[in-house]
Amino acid sequence: LGKSTDGGIGWNYALNGIDGSEPTNWSTPVVMDPNSSNILYYGTHSLYRTMDGTENWTKISPQLTDWVSGSRLGTITTISVAPTNSNVICVGTDDAHVWISTDNGSSWNDVSSGLPQRWVTRVVVDPSDENVVYVTFNGLKWRDAQPHVFRSTNKGQIWSDISSNLPNAPVNAFAVDNNFSNRLYLGNDVGM
């Protein structure tokens, strides 16, 4: 991870405090808190946070995956912070876990029960309601082309499958419109 403060002319190492022996994903998520540009999150098999724009990172979670040494799975793949409440942080993993913290990372709840055993591609908190969370999955590794999109209105306690009329293709990207929360955008292997 690098950081530039001059528009990309020069780059500085930006992983001070992150344990380099922990696994990272080929597309390791780095997410800025929507309420503070100095606060960023970085995923290994645990979640790290910087409060000073990447000068120093602190681990704020236990291991949130089933990773064991030598395993190909076991990394955080997606991170979302609620725009209405930075205390609400969600993560998804490549080994099908979805976790939510409502106390700024002090404690974590595994809310994966009832969800598919697939690679979590996105977890997104609704921009106007911290209780509404979406999660998407890609089943390509499992040779499952089905779309998987789920919605919760109570921070992951109960999930509803909302992928009924989507084409059979893995879901890779997902967003909620910042101004109209009922407008959802989805990218999959065959389009948007």
CSV table of N, CA and C in Angstrom, one decimal, residues 37-189:
chain,number,residue,atom,x,y,z
A,37,SER,N,-11.5,11.8,6.4
A,37,SER,CA,-10.5,11.3,5.4
A,37,SER,C,-9.2,10.8,6.1
A,38,ASN,N,-9.0,11.1,7.4
A,38,ASN,CA,-7.8,10.6,8.1
A,38,ASN,C,-8.0,9.2,8.6
A,39,ILE,N,-9.3,8.6,8.6
A,39,ILE,CA,-9.5,7.3,9.1
A,39,ILE,C,-9.7,6.4,7.9
A,40,LEU,N,-8.9,5.3,7.8
A,40,LEU,CA,-9.0,4.3,6.8
A,40,LEU,C,-8.9,2.9,7.4
A,41,TYR,N,-9.5,2.0,6.6
A,41,TYR,CA,-9.5,0.6,7.1
A,41,TYR,C,-8.8,-0.3,6.0
A,42,TYR,N,-8.1,-1.3,6.5
A,42,TYR,CA,-7.3,-2.2,5.6
A,42,TYR,C,-7.6,-3.7,6.1
A,43,GLY,N,-7.8,-4.6,5.2
A,43,GLY,CA,-8.1,-6.0,5.6
A,43,GLY,C,-7.1,-7.0,5.3
A,44,THR,N,-6.7,-7.8,6.3
A,44,THR,CA,-5.9,-9.0,6.1
A,44,THR,C,-6.9,-10.1,6.4
A,45,HIS,N,-6.6,-11.0,7.4
A,45,HIS,CA,-7.6,-11.9,7.9
A,45,HIS,C,-8.3,-11.2,9.2
A,46,SER,N,-7.7,-10.0,9.5
A,46,SER,CA,-8.2,-9.1,10.6
A,46,SER,C,-8.4,-7.8,10.0
A,47,LEU,N,-9.1,-6.9,10.7
A,47,LEU,CA,-9.3,-5.5,10.2
A,47,LEU,C,-8.4,-4.6,11.0
A,48,TYR,N,-7.7,-3.7,10.2
A,48,TYR,CA,-6.8,-2.6,10.7
A,48,TYR,C,-7.5,-1.3,10.5
A,49,ARG,N,-7.1,-0.3,11.3
A,49,ARG,CA,-7.6,1.1,11.2
A,49,ARG,C,-6.4,2.0,11.4
A,50,THR,N,-6.4,3.1,10.6
A,50,THR,CA,-5.5,4.2,10.9
A,50,THR,C,-6.4,5.4,11.2
A,51,MET,N,-5.9,6.2,12.1
A,51,MET,CA,-6.6,7.4,12.5
A,51,MET,C,-5.9,8.7,12.0
A,52,ASP,N,-4.7,8.4,11.4
A,52,ASP,CA,-3.8,9.5,11.1
A,52,ASP,C,-3.4,9.5,9.6
A,53,GLY,N,-4.3,9.0,8.7
A,53,GLY,CA,-4.0,9.1,7.3
A,53,GLY,C,-2.9,8.1,6.9
A,54,THR,N,-2.8,6.9,7.5
A,54,THR,CA,-1.9,5.8,7.2
A,54,THR,C,-0.5,5.9,7.8
A,55,GLU,N,-0.3,6.9,8.7
A,55,GLU,CA,1.0,6.9,9.4
A,55,GLU,C,1.2,5.7,10.3
A,56,ASN,N,0.1,5.3,11.0
A,56,ASN,CA,0.1,4.2,11.9
A,56,ASN,C,-1.2,3.4,11.8
A,57,TRP,N,-1.1,2.1,11.8
A,57,TRP,CA,-2.3,1.2,11.7
A,57,TRP,C,-2.4,0.4,13.0
A,58,THR,N,-3.6,0.2,13.5
A,58,THR,CA,-3.9,-0.6,14.7
A,58,THR,C,-4.9,-1.7,14.3
A,59,LYS,N,-4.6,-2.9,14.8
A,59,LYS,CA,-5.6,-4.0,14.6
A,59,LYS,C,-6.8,-3.8,15.5
A,60,ILE,N,-8.0,-3.8,14.9
A,60,ILE,CA,-9.2,-3.5,15.7
A,60,ILE,C,-10.2,-4.7,15.7
A,61,SER,N,-9.7,-5.9,15.2
A,61,SER,CA,-10.6,-7.1,15.3
A,61,SER,C,-9.7,-8.3,15.5
A,62,PRO,N,-10.4,-9.4,16.0
A,62,PRO,CA,-9.7,-10.7,16.0
A,62,PRO,C,-9.6,-11.2,14.5
A,63,GLN,N,-9.1,-12.4,14.3
A,63,GLN,CA,-9.2,-13.0,13.0
A,63,GLN,C,-10.6,-13.2,12.7
A,64,LEU,N,-11.1,-12.7,11.5
A,64,LEU,CA,-12.5,-12.8,11.1
A,64,LEU,C,-12.7,-13.8,10.0
A,65,THR,N,-11.7,-14.6,9.8
A,65,THR,CA,-11.8,-15.7,8.7
A,65,THR,C,-11.4,-17.0,9.3
A,66,ASP,N,-11.6,-18.1,8.5
A,66,ASP,CA,-11.2,-19.4,8.9
A,66,ASP,C,-9.8,-19.7,8.5
A,67,TRP,N,-9.0,-18.7,8.1
A,67,TRP,CA,-7.6,-19.0,7.6
A,67,TRP,C,-6.8,-19.8,8.5
A,68,VAL,N,-6.0,-20.7,7.9
A,68,VAL,CA,-5.0,-21.5,8.6
A,68,VAL,C,-3.8,-21.4,7.6
A,69,SER,N,-2.6,-21.5,8.1
A,69,SER,CA,-1.4,-21.4,7.3
A,69,SER,C,-1.5,-22.4,6.1
A,70,GLY,N,-1.2,-21.9,4.9
A,70,GLY,CA,-1.2,-22.7,3.7
A,70,GLY,C,-2.6,-22.7,3.0
A,71,SER,N,-3.6,-22.1,3.6
A,71,SER,CA,-4.9,-22.0,3.0
A,71,SER,C,-4.9,-21.0,1.9
A,72,ARG,N,-5.7,-21.2,0.8
A,72,ARG,CA,-5.9,-20.2,-0.2
A,72,ARG,C,-7.0,-19.2,0.1
A,73,LEU,N,-7.9,-19.6,1.0
A,73,LEU,CA,-8.9,-18.7,1.4
A,73,LEU,C,-8.7,-18.2,2.8
A,74,GLY,N,-9.3,-17.1,3.2
A,74,GLY,CA,-9.1,-16.6,4.6
A,74,GLY,C,-8.7,-15.1,4.7
A,75,THR,N,-9.3,-14.3,3.8
A,75,THR,CA,-8.9,-12.9,3.8
A,75,THR,C,-10.2,-12.0,3.7
A,76,ILE,N,-10.1,-10.8,4.2
A,76,ILE,CA,-11.2,-9.9,4.1
A,76,ILE,C,-11.2,-9.4,2.7
A,77,THR,N,-12.4,-9.3,2.1
A,77,THR,CA,-12.5,-8.9,0.7
A,77,THR,C,-13.3,-7.6,0.5
A,78,THR,N,-14.0,-7.2,1.5
A,78,THR,CA,-14.8,-6.0,1.4
A,78,THR,C,-15.0,-5.4,2.8
A,79,ILE,N,-15.1,-4.0,2.8
A,79,ILE,CA,-15.3,-3.3,4.1
A,79,ILE,C,-16.2,-2.2,3.8
A,80,SER,N,-17.2,-1.9,4.7
A,80,SER,CA,-18.1,-0.8,4.5
A,80,SER,C,-18.3,-0.1,5.9
A,81,VAL,N,-18.3,1.2,5.9
A,81,VAL,CA,-18.5,2.0,7.1
A,81,VAL,C,-19.8,2.8,6.9
A,82,ALA,N,-20.7,2.8,7.8
A,82,ALA,CA,-22.0,3.5,7.6
A,82,ALA,C,-21.8,5.0,7.5
A,83,PRO,N,-22.3,5.6,6.5
A,83,PRO,CA,-22.1,7.0,6.3
A,83,PRO,C,-22.8,7.8,7.4
A,84,THR,N,-23.9,7.2,8.0
A,84,THR,CA,-24.6,7.9,9.1
A,84,THR,C,-24.1,7.7,10.5
A,85,ASN,N,-23.2,6.7,10.6
A,85,ASN,CA,-22.7,6.4,11.9
A,85,ASN,C,-21.4,5.6,11.8
A,86,SER,N,-20.3,6.2,11.9
A,86,SER,CA,-19.0,5.6,11.7
A,86,SER,C,-18.7,4.4,12.7
A,87,ASN,N,-19.5,4.3,13.8
A,87,ASN,CA,-19.4,3.2,14.7
A,87,ASN,C,-19.8,1.9,14.1
A,88,VAL,N,-20.6,1.9,13.0
A,88,VAL,CA,-21.1,0.7,12.3
A,88,VAL,C,-20.1,0.4,11.2
A,89,ILE,N,-19.4,-0.8,11.3
A,89,ILE,CA,-18.4,-1.2,10.4
A,89,ILE,C,-18.8,-2.6,10.0
A,90,CYS,N,-18.8,-2.9,8.7
A,90,CYS,CA,-19.1,-4.3,8.2
A,90,CYS,C,-17.9,-4.8,7.3
A,91,VAL,N,-17.7,-6.1,7.4
A,91,VAL,CA,-16.7,-6.7,6.6
A,91,VAL,C,-17.2,-8.0,6.0
A,92,GLY,N,-16.7,-8.4,4.8
A,92,GLY,CA,-17.0,-9.7,4.2
A,92,GLY,C,-15.7,-10.3,3.9
A,93,THR,N,-15.7,-11.7,3.8
A,93,THR,CA,-14.5,-12.4,3.6
A,93,THR,C,-14.6,-13.4,2.4
A,94,ASP,N,-13.5,-13.9,1.9
A,94,ASP,CA,-13.5,-14.8,0.8
A,94,ASP,C,-14.0,-16.2,1.2
A,95,ASP,N,-14.1,-16.4,2.5
A,95,ASP,CA,-14.6,-17.7,3.0
A,95,ASP,C,-16.0,-17.6,3.6
A,96,ALA,N,-16.8,-16.7,3.1
A,96,ALA,CA,-18.3,-16.6,3.4
A,96,ALA,C,-18.7,-16.0,4.7
A,97,HIS,N,-17.8,-15.3,5.4
A,97,HIS,CA,-18.2,-14.6,6.6
A,97,HIS,C,-18.6,-13.2,6.4
A,98,VAL,N,-19.7,-12.8,7.1
A,98,VAL,CA,-20.1,-11.4,7.1
A,98,VAL,C,-20.1,-11.0,8.6
A,99,TRP,N,-19.3,-9.9,8.9
A,99,TRP,CA,-19.2,-9.5,10.3
A,99,TRP,C,-19.7,-8.0,10.4
A,100,ILE,N,-20.3,-7.7,11.5
A,100,ILE,CA,-20.7,-6.3,11.8
A,100,ILE,C,-20.3,-5.9,13.2
A,101,SER,N,-19.7,-4.7,13.3
A,101,SER,CA,-19.5,-4.1,14.6
A,101,SER,C,-20.3,-2.8,14.7
A,102,THR,N,-21.0,-2.6,15.8
A,102,THR,CA,-21.8,-1.4,16.0
A,102,THR,C,-21.1,-0.5,17.0
A,103,ASP,N,-19.9,-0.9,17.5
A,103,ASP,CA,-19.2,-0.1,18.5
A,103,ASP,C,-17.8,0.3,18.1
A,104,ASN,N,-17.7,0.7,16.8
A,104,ASN,CA,-16.4,1.2,16.3
A,104,ASN,C,-15.3,0.1,16.3
A,105,GLY,N,-15.7,-1.1,16.2
A,105,GLY,CA,-14.7,-2.2,16.1
A,105,GLY,C,-14.3,-2.8,17.5
A,106,SER,N,-14.9,-2.4,18.5
A,106,SER,CA,-14.6,-3.0,19.9
A,106,SER,C,-15.1,-4.5,19.9
A,107,SER,N,-16.2,-4.8,19.4
A,107,SER,CA,-16.8,-6.1,19.3
A,107,SER,C,-17.4,-6.4,17.9
A,108,TRP,N,-17.4,-7.7,17.6
A,108,TRP,CA,-17.8,-8.1,16.3
A,108,TRP,C,-18.9,-9.2,16.3
A,109,ASN,N,-19.9,-9.1,15.5
A,109,ASN,CA,-21.0,-10.1,15.4
A,109,ASN,C,-20.9,-10.8,14.0
A,110,ASP,N,-20.8,-12.1,14.0
A,110,ASP,CA,-20.9,-12.9,12.8
A,110,ASP,C,-22.3,-13.0,12.4
A,111,VAL,N,-22.7,-12.4,11.3
A,111,VAL,CA,-24.1,-12.4,10.8
A,111,VAL,C,-24.3,-13.2,9.5
A,112,SER,N,-23.4,-14.2,9.4
A,112,SER,CA,-23.4,-15.1,8.2
A,112,SER,C,-24.5,-16.1,8.1
A,113,SER,N,-25.1,-16.4,9.2
A,113,SER,CA,-26.1,-17.5,9.3
A,113,SER,C,-27.2,-17.3,8.2
A,114,GLY,N,-27.4,-18.4,7.4
A,114,GLY,CA,-28.4,-18.4,6.4
A,114,GLY,C,-27.9,-17.9,5.0
A,115,LEU,N,-26.7,-17.4,5.0
A,115,LEU,CA,-26.1,-16.8,3.7
A,115,LEU,C,-25.4,-17.9,3.0
A,116,PRO,N,-25.2,-17.8,1.7
A,116,PRO,CA,-24.5,-18.8,0.9
A,116,PRO,C,-23.0,-18.9,1.3
A,117,GLN,N,-22.5,-20.1,1.2
A,117,GLN,CA,-21.1,-20.4,1.4
A,117,GLN,C,-20.3,-20.1,0.2
A,118,ARG,N,-20.1,-18.7,0.0
A,118,ARG,CA,-19.4,-18.2,-1.2
A,118,ARG,C,-18.5,-17.0,-0.8
A,119,TRP,N,-17.8,-16.6,-1.8
A,119,TRP,CA,-16.9,-15.5,-1.7
A,119,TRP,C,-17.7,-14.2,-1.6
A,120,VAL,N,-17.5,-13.4,-0.5
A,120,VAL,CA,-18.3,-12.2,-0.4
A,120,VAL,C,-17.6,-11.1,-1.2
A,121,THR,N,-18.3,-10.6,-2.2
A,121,THR,CA,-17.8,-9.6,-3.1
A,121,THR,C,-18.0,-8.1,-2.6
A,122,ARG,N,-19.1,-7.9,-2.0
A,122,ARG,CA,-19.4,-6.6,-1.4
A,122,ARG,C,-20.3,-6.7,-0.2
A,123,VAL,N,-20.0,-5.8,0.8
A,123,VAL,CA,-21.0,-5.5,1.8
A,123,VAL,C,-21.1,-4.0,1.8
A,124,VAL,N,-22.4,-3.5,1.8
A,124,VAL,CA,-22.6,-2.1,1.7
A,124,VAL,C,-23.7,-1.7,2.7
A,125,VAL,N,-23.4,-0.7,3.4
A,125,VAL,CA,-24.4,-0.1,4.4
A,125,VAL,C,-25.1,1.0,3.6
A,126,ASP,N,-26.4,1.0,3.7
A,126,ASP,CA,-27.2,2.0,3.1
A,126,ASP,C,-26.8,3.4,3.5
A,127,PRO,N,-26.7,4.4,2.6
A,127,PRO,CA,-26.1,5.7,3.0
A,127,PRO,C,-27.0,6.5,3.9
A,128,SER,N,-28.3,6.2,4.0
A,128,SER,CA,-29.2,6.9,4.9
A,128,SER,C,-29.7,6.2,6.1
A,129,ASP,N,-29.4,4.9,6.2
A,129,ASP,CA,-29.9,4.1,7.3
A,129,ASP,C,-28.9,3.0,7.7
A,130,GLU,N,-28.3,3.1,8.8
A,130,GLU,CA,-27.3,2.2,9.3
A,130,GLU,C,-27.8,0.8,9.5
A,131,ASN,N,-29.1,0.6,9.6
A,131,ASN,CA,-29.7,-0.7,9.9
A,131,ASN,C,-29.8,-1.5,8.6
A,132,VAL,N,-29.8,-0.9,7.4
A,132,VAL,CA,-29.9,-1.6,6.2
A,132,VAL,C,-28.5,-1.9,5.6
A,133,VAL,N,-28.3,-3.2,5.4
A,133,VAL,CA,-27.1,-3.7,4.9
A,133,VAL,C,-27.3,-4.6,3.7
A,134,TYR,N,-26.5,-4.5,2.7
A,134,TYR,CA,-26.6,-5.4,1.5
A,134,TYR,C,-25.3,-6.2,1.5
A,135,VAL,N,-25.4,-7.5,1.0
A,135,VAL,CA,-24.2,-8.3,0.8
A,135,VAL,C,-24.4,-9.1,-0.5
A,136,THR,N,-23.3,-9.2,-1.3
A,136,THR,CA,-23.3,-9.9,-2.5
A,136,THR,C,-22.2,-10.9,-2.5
A,137,PHE,N,-22.4,-12.0,-3.4
A,137,PHE,CA,-21.5,-13.1,-3.4
A,137,PHE,C,-21.1,-13.5,-4.8
A,138,ASN,N,-19.9,-14.1,-5.0
A,138,ASN,CA,-19.5,-14.6,-6.2
A,138,ASN,C,-19.2,-16.1,-6.0
A,139,GLY,N,-19.9,-17.0,-6.7
A,139,GLY,CA,-19.7,-18.4,-6.5
A,139,GLY,C,-18.9,-19.1,-7.6
A,140,LEU,N,-18.1,-18.3,-8.3
A,140,LEU,CA,-17.3,-18.9,-9.4
A,140,LEU,C,-16.3,-20.0,-8.9
A,141,LYS,N,-15.7,-19.8,-7.8
A,141,LYS,CA,-14.8,-20.8,-7.3
A,141,LYS,C,-15.5,-22.1,-7.0
A,142,TRP,N,-16.8,-22.0,-6.7
A,142,TRP,CA,-17.6,-23.2,-6.5
A,142,TRP,C,-18.4,-23.6,-7.7
A,143,ARG,N,-18.1,-23.0,-8.9
A,143,ARG,CA,-18.7,-23.3,-10.1
A,143,ARG,C,-20.2,-23.1,-10.0
A,144,ASP,N,-20.6,-22.0,-9.4
A,144,ASP,CA,-21.9,-21.5,-9.2
A,144,ASP,C,-22.1,-20.2,-9.8
A,145,ALA,N,-22.8,-20.1,-10.9
A,145,ALA,CA,-23.0,-18.9,-11.6
A,145,ALA,C,-24.2,-18.1,-11.1
A,146,GLN,N,-24.9,-18.6,-10.2
A,146,GLN,CA,-26.1,-17.9,-9.6
A,146,GLN,C,-25.7,-16.5,-9.1
A,147,PRO,N,-26.6,-15.6,-9.2
A,147,PRO,CA,-26.4,-14.3,-8.6
A,147,PRO,C,-26.9,-14.4,-7.1
A,148,HIS,N,-26.1,-13.8,-6.2
A,148,HIS,CA,-26.5,-13.8,-4.8
A,148,HIS,C,-26.4,-12.4,-4.3
A,149,VAL,N,-27.6,-11.8,-4.0
A,149,VAL,CA,-27.7,-10.5,-3.4
A,149,VAL,C,-28.7,-10.6,-2.2
A,150,PHE,N,-28.3,-10.2,-1.0
A,150,PHE,CA,-29.1,-10.2,0.1
A,150,PHE,C,-29.2,-8.9,0.8
A,151,ARG,N,-30.3,-8.6,1.5
A,151,ARG,CA,-30.6,-7.3,2.1
A,151,ARG,C,-31.1,-7.6,3.6
A,152,SER,N,-30.6,-6.8,4.5
A,152,SER,CA,-31.1,-6.9,5.9
A,152,SER,C,-31.5,-5.5,6.3
A,153,THR,N,-32.6,-5.4,7.1
A,153,THR,CA,-33.0,-4.2,7.6
A,153,THR,C,-32.7,-4.0,9.1
A,154,ASN,N,-32.0,-5.0,9.6
A,154,ASN,CA,-31.7,-5.0,11.1
A,154,ASN,C,-30.3,-5.4,11.3
A,155,LYS,N,-29.4,-4.8,10.6
A,155,LYS,CA,-27.9,-5.1,10.7
A,155,LYS,C,-27.5,-6.5,10.7
A,156,GLY,N,-28.1,-7.3,9.8
A,156,GLY,CA,-27.7,-8.6,9.5
A,156,GLY,C,-28.3,-9.7,10.4
A,157,GLN,N,-29.3,-9.3,11.2
A,157,GLN,CA,-29.9,-10.4,12.0
A,157,GLN,C,-30.8,-11.3,11.2
A,158,ILE,N,-31.5,-10.7,10.2
A,158,ILE,CA,-32.3,-11.4,9.2
A,158,ILE,C,-32.0,-11.0,7.8
A,159,TRP,N,-31.8,-11.9,6.9
A,159,TRP,CA,-31.4,-11.6,5.5
A,159,TRP,C,-32.5,-12.0,4.6
A,160,SER,N,-32.8,-11.2,3.6
A,160,SER,CA,-33.8,-11.5,2.5
A,160,SER,C,-33.0,-11.6,1.2
A,161,ASP,N,-33.3,-12.6,0.4
A,161,ASP,CA,-32.7,-12.8,-0.9
A,161,ASP,C,-33.4,-11.9,-1.9
A,162,ILE,N,-32.7,-10.9,-2.5
A,162,ILE,CA,-33.3,-10.0,-3.5
A,162,ILE,C,-32.8,-10.1,-4.9
A,163,SER,N,-32.3,-11.3,-5.2
A,163,SER,CA,-31.6,-11.6,-6.5
A,163,SER,C,-32.5,-12.3,-7.5
A,164,SER,N,-33.8,-12.3,-7.3
A,164,SER,CA,-34.7,-13.2,-8.0
A,164,SER,C,-34.7,-13.0,-9.5
A,165,ASN,N,-34.6,-11.8,-10.0
A,165,ASN,CA,-34.8,-11.6,-11.5
A,165,ASN,C,-33.4,-11.2,-12.2
A,166,LEU,N,-32.3,-11.5,-11.5
A,166,LEU,CA,-31.0,-11.2,-12.1
A,166,LEU,C,-30.6,-12.4,-13.0
A,167,PRO,N,-29.8,-12.1,-14.0
A,167,PRO,CA,-29.3,-13.2,-14.9
A,167,PRO,C,-28.3,-14.1,-14.1
A,168,ASN,N,-28.1,-15.3,-14.5
A,168,ASN,CA,-27.2,-16.2,-13.9
A,168,ASN,C,-25.8,-15.8,-14.2
A,169,ALA,N,-25.2,-15.0,-13.3
A,169,ALA,CA,-23.9,-14.5,-13.4
A,169,ALA,C,-23.4,-14.1,-12.0
A,170,PRO,N,-22.1,-14.4,-11.7
A,170,PRO,CA,-21.6,-14.0,-10.4
A,170,PRO,C,-21.7,-12.5,-10.2
A,171,VAL,N,-22.0,-12.0,-9.0
A,171,VAL,CA,-22.1,-10.6,-8.7
A,171,VAL,C,-20.7,-10.1,-8.2
A,172,ASN,N,-20.2,-9.0,-8.8
A,172,ASN,CA,-18.9,-8.5,-8.4
A,172,ASN,C,-18.9,-7.2,-7.8
A,173,ALA,N,-19.9,-6.3,-8.1
A,173,ALA,CA,-19.9,-5.0,-7.6
A,173,ALA,C,-21.3,-4.6,-7.2
A,174,PHE,N,-21.4,-3.7,-6.2
A,174,PHE,CA,-22.7,-3.3,-5.8
A,174,PHE,C,-22.6,-1.9,-5.1
A,175,ALA,N,-23.6,-1.1,-5.4
A,175,ALA,CA,-23.7,0.3,-4.8
A,175,ALA,C,-25.1,0.7,-4.5
A,176,VAL,N,-25.3,1.5,-3.5
A,176,VAL,CA,-26.6,2.1,-3.2
A,176,VAL,C,-26.5,3.6,-3.6
A,177,ASP,N,-27.5,4.1,-4.3
A,177,ASP,CA,-27.5,5.6,-4.6
A,177,ASP,C,-27.5,6.4,-3.4
A,178,ASN,N,-26.6,7.4,-3.3
A,178,ASN,CA,-26.5,8.2,-2.1
A,178,ASN,C,-27.7,9.1,-1.9
A,179,ASN,N,-28.4,9.4,-2.9
A,179,ASN,CA,-29.6,10.3,-2.8
A,179,ASN,C,-30.9,9.6,-2.8
A,180,PHE,N,-31.0,8.4,-3.4
A,180,PHE,CA,-32.2,7.6,-3.5
A,180,PHE,C,-31.9,6.2,-3.1
A,181,SER,N,-32.1,5.9,-1.8
A,181,SER,CA,-31.7,4.6,-1.3
A,181,SER,C,-32.4,3.4,-2.0
A,182,ASN,N,-33.5,3.6,-2.7
A,182,ASN,CA,-34.2,2.5,-3.3
A,182,ASN,C,-33.6,2.2,-4.7
A,183,ARG,N,-32.6,3.0,-5.1
A,183,ARG,CA,-31.9,2.7,-6.4
A,183,ARG,C,-30.6,2.0,-6.1
A,184,LEU,N,-30.5,0.8,-6.6
A,184,LEU,CA,-29.4,-0.1,-6.4
A,184,LEU,C,-28.7,-0.3,-7.7
A,185,TYR,N,-27.4,-0.4,-7.6
A,185,TYR,CA,-26.5,-0.6,-8.8
A,185,TYR,C,-25.7,-1.9,-8.6
A,186,LEU,N,-25.7,-2.8,-9.6
A,186,LEU,CA,-25.0,-4.0,-9.5
A,186,LEU,C,-24.2,-4.3,-10.8
A,187,GLY,N,-23.0,-4.8,-10.6
A,187,GLY,CA,-22.2,-5.3,-11.7
A,187,GLY,C,-21.9,-6.7,-11.6
A,188,ASN,N,-22.1,-7.5,-12.7
A,188,ASN,CA,-21.8,-8.9,-12.7
A,188,ASN,C,-21.0,-9.3,-13.9
A,189,ASP,N,-20.8,-10.5,-14.1
A,189,ASP,CA,-19.9,-11.0,-15.2
A,189,ASP,C,-20.5,-10.7,-16.6
